Tab-separated table of C-alpha atoms in Angstrom:
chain	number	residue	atom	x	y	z
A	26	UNK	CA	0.000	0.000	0.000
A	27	UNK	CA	1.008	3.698	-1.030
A	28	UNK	CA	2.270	5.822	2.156
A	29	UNK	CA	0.684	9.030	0.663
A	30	UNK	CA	-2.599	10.067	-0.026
A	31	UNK	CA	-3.854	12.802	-2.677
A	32	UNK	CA	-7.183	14.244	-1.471
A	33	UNK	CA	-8.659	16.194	-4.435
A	34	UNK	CA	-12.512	18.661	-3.751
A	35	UNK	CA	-14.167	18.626	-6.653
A	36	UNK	CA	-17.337	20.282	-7.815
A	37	UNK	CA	-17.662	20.723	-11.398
A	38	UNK	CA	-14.173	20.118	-12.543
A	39	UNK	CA	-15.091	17.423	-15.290
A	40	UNK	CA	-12.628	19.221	-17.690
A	41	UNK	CA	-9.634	18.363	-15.513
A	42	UNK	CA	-10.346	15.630	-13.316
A	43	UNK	CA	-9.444	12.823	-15.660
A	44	UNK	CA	-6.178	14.546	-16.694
A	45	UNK	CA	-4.896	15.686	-12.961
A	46	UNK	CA	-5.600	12.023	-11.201
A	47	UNK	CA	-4.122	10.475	-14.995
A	48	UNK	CA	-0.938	12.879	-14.235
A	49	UNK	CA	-0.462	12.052	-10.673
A	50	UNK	CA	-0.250	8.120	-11.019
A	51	UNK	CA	2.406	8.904	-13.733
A	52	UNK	CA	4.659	10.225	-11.112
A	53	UNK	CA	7.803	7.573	-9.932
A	54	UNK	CA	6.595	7.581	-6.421
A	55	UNK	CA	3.018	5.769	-6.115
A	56	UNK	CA	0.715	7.788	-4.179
A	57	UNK	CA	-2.902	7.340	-3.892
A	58	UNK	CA	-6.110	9.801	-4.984
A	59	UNK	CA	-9.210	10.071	-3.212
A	60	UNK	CA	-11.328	12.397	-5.077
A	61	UNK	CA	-14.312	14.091	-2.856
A	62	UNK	CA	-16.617	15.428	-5.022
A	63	UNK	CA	-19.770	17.550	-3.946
A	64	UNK	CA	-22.292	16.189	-5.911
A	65	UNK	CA	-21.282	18.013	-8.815
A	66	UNK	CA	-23.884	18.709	-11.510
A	67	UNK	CA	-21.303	18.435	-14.632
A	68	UNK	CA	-20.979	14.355	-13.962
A	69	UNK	CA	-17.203	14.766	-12.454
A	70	UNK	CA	-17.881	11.798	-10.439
A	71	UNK	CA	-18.902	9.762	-12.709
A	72	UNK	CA	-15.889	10.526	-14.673
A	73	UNK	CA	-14.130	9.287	-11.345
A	74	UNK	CA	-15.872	6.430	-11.229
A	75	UNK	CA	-15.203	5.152	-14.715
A	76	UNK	CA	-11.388	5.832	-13.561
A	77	UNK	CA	-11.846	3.532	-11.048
A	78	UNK	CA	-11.673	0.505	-13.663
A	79	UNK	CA	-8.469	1.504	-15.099
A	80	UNK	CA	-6.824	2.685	-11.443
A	81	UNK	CA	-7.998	-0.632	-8.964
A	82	UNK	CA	-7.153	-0.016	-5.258
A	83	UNK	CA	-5.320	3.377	-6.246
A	84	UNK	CA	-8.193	5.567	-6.993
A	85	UNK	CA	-11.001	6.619	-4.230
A	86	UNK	CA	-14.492	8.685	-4.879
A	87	UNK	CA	-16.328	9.882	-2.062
A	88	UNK	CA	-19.122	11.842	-2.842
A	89	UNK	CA	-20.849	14.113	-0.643
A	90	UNK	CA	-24.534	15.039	-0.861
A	91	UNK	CA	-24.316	18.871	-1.846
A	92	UNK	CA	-21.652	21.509	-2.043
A	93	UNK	CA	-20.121	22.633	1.573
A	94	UNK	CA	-16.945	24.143	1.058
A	95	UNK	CA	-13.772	23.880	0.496
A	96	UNK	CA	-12.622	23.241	4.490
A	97	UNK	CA	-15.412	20.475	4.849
A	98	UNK	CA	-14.564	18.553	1.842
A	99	UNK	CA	-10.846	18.609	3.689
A	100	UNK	CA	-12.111	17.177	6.617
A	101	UNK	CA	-13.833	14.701	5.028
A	102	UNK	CA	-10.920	13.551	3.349
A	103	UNK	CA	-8.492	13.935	6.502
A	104	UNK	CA	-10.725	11.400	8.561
A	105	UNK	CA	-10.561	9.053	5.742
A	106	UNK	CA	-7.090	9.027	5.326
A	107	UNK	CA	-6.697	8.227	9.423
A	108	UNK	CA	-8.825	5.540	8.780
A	109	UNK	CA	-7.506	4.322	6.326
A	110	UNK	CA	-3.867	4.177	7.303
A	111	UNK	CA	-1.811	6.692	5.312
A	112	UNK	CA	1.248	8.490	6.576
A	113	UNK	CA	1.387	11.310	4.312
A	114	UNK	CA	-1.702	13.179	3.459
A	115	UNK	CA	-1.619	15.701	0.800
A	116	UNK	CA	-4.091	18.871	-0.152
A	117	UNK	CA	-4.178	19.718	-4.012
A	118	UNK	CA	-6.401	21.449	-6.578
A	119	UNK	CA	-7.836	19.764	-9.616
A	120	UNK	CA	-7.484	22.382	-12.179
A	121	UNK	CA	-3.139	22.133	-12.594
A	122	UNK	CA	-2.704	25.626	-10.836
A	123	UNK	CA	-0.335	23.075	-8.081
A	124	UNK	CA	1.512	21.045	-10.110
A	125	UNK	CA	1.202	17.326	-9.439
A	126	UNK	CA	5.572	16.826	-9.989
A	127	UNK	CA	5.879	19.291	-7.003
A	128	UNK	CA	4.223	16.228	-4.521
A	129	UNK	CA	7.405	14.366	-4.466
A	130	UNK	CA	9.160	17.637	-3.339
A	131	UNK	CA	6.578	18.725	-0.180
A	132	UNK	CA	6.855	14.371	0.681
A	133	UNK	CA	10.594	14.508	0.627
A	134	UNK	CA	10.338	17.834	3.065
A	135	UNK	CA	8.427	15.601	5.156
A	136	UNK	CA	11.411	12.902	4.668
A	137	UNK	CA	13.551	15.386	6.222
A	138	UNK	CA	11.788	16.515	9.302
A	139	UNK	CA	9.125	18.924	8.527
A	140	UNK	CA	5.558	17.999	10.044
A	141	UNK	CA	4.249	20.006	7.749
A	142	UNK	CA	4.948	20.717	4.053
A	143	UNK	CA	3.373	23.946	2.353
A	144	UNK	CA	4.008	24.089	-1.250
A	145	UNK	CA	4.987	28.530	-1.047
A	146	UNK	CA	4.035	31.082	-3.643
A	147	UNK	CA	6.168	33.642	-1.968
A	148	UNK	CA	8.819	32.065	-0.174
A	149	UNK	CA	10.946	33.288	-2.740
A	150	UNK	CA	9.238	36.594	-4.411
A	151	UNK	CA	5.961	35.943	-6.139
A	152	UNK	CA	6.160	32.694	-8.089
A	153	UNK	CA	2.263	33.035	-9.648
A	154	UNK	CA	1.087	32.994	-13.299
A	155	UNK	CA	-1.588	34.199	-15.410
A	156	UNK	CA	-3.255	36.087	-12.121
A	157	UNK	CA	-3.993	39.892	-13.018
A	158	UNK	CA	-2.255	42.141	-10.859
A	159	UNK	CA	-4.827	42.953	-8.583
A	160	UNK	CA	-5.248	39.581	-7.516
A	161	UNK	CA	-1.713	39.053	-6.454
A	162	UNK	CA	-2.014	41.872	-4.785
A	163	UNK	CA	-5.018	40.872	-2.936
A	164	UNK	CA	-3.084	37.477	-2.571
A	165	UNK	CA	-0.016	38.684	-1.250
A	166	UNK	CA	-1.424	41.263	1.261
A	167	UNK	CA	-3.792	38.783	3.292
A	168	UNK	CA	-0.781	36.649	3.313
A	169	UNK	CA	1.295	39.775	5.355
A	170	UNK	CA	-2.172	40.647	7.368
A	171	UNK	CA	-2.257	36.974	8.459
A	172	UNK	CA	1.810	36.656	9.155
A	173	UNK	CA	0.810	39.804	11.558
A	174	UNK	CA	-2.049	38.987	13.029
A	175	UNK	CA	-1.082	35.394	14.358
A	176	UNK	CA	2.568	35.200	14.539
A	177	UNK	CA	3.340	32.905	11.787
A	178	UNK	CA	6.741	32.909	10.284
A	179	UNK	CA	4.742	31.473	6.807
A	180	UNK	CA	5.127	33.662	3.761
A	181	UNK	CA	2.131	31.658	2.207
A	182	UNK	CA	-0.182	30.765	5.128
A	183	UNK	CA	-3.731	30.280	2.460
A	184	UNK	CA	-1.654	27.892	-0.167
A	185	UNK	CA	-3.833	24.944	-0.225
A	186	UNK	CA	-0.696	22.782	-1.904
A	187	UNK	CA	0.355	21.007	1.540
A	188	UNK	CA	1.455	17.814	3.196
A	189	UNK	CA	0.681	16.795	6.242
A	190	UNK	CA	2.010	13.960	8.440
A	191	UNK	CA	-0.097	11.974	9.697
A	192	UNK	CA	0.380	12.311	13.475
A	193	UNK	CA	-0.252	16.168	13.066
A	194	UNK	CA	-3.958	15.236	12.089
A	195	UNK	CA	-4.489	12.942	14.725
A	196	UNK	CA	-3.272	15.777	17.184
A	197	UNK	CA	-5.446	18.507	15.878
A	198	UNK	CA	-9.454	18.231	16.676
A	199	UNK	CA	-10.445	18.217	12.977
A	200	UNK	CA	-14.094	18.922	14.090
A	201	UNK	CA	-13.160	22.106	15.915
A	202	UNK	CA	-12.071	23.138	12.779
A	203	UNK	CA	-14.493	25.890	12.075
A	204	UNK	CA	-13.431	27.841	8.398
A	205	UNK	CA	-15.526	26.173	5.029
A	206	UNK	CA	-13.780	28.383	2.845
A	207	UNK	CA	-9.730	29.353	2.040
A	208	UNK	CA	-9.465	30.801	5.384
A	209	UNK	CA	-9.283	27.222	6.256
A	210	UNK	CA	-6.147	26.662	5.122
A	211	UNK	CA	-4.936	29.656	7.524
A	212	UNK	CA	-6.926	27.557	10.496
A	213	UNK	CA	-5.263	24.777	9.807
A	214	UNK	CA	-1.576	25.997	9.440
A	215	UNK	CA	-2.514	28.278	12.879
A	216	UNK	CA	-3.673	25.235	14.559
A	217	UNK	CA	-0.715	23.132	13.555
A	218	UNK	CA	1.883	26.293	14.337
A	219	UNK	CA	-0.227	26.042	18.062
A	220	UNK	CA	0.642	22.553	18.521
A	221	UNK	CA	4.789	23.426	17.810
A	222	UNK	CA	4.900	21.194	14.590
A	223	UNK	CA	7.619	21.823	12.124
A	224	UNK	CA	6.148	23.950	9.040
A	225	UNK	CA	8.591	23.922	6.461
A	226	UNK	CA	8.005	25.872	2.920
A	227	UNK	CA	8.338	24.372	-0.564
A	228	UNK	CA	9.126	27.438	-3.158
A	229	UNK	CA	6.665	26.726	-6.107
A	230	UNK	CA	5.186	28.364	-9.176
A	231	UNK	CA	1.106	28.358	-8.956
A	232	UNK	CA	-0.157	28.437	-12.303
A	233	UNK	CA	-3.805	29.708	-12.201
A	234	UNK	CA	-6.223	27.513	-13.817
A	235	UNK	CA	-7.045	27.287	-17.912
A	236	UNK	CA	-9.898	25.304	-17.884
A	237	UNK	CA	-13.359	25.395	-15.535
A	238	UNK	CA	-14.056	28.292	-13.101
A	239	UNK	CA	-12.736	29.917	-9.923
A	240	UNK	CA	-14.863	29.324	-6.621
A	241	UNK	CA	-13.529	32.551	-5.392
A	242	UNK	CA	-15.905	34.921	-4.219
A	243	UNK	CA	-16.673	37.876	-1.862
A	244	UNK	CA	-18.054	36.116	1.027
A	245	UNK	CA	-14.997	33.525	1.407
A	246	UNK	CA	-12.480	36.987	1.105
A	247	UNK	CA	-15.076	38.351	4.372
A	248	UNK	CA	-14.350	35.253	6.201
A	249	UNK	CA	-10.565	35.135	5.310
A	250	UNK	CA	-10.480	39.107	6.705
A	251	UNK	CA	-12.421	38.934	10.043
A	252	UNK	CA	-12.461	35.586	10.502
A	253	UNK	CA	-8.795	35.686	11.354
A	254	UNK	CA	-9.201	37.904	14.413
A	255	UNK	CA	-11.769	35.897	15.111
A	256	UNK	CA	-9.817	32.938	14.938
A	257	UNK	CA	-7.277	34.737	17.285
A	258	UNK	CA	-9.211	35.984	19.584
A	259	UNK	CA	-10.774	32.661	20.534
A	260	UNK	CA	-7.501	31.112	20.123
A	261	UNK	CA	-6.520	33.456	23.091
A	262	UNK	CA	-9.464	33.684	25.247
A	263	UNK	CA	-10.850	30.171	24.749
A	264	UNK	CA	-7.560	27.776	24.641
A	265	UNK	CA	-9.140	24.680	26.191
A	266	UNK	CA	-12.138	24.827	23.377
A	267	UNK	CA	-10.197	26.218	20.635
């Protein structure tokens, strides 16, 4: 059995699903997909599903009744891969803006002591394509608001290109976990920067996506902005329930 797992959200990503999980078992090392679709309307788990014959044992569908965010479809997948047995459990987007040769490099940071492996837009500048400039600015600056407002020495705290060992999972309450949206990738890196793990930074170049649309939208930049004091705030006042 494969160490590593690739959880991949879906919802109506039929023109890349076939090609991202197709791409990923053509890397050396074997890792394993578990695709968690919500229900989408464009067949994308079907698509999945007919994958299934050709990928045996290496391929996984779980699909959820409606669409519930991005952080939900995470958890989903995180309790599966505990139960399951993996060691390695990765985050990545359908639609090729992470590439899937980069895994290997966040599971060999892992290799080497990190708890945590963030595949980093800025680590090194700003290593983004075919975003307009006022999205990388948008990008960039909640990335310095978030550094400030929790302490995080993580130049890229919303990437959602990450590996995680398994034992930081099983430390963190996943259903405390309150974010749906992007802000939950700054939850979970806070939560994980709480418990003292290791966060180590891959330098990467995020390609925005070609084909499908973006699920950004205004309310999930709201909750990424005052959610984070939020976040703080109870992270302070209300340790034990945090």
């Amino acid at each position: 059995m494969a160490d590593g797992l690739v959880i991949i959200p879906t919802f109506n990503e039929i023109e890349n699903i076939e090609a991202i999980v197709k791409t990923v078992f053509d890397l050396k090392k074997d890792f394993h997909v578990l695709v968690v679709d919500d229900n989408s309307p464009d067949g994308t788990s079907d698509c999945v599903k007919t994958l299934q014959k050709d990928f045996p044992e290496r391929l996984f569908l779980e699909v959820r009744k409606e669409k519930s965010g991005l952080g939900t479809a995470y958890i989903h997948g995180f309790k599966w891969a505990l139960k399951n047995g993996y060691e390695y459990i990765f985050e990545m987007d359908a639609d090729f803006s992470h590439r899937p040769a980069d895994l290997s490099r966040l599971h060999r940071a892992c290799l080497n002591g990190a708890d945590v492996a963030v595949g980093s837009r800025y680590k090194k500048g700003v290593n983004v394509v075919n975003w307009p400039l006022a999205r990388i600015l948008l990008s960039y600056g909640a990335s310095f608001y978030v550094k400030l407002i929790t302490g995080m020495k993580v130049h890229d705290p919303t990437a959602g290109f990450v590996c995680y060992k398994r034992r930081v999972l099983e430390t963190i309450n996943l259903d405390k976990v309150r974010f749906i949206g992007y802000a939950f990738q700054i939850e979970m890196k806070y939560r994980t920067y709480l418990k003292k793990f290791k966060i180590e930074e891959v330098s990467i170049i995020f390609t925005d996506r070609v084909n499908g649309k973006s699920k950004m939208n205004s309310a999930i930049i709201r909750e990424a902005i005052f959610g984070v004091i939020a976040m703080k705030f109870r992270s302070i006042f209300f340790k034990k329930s945090f």
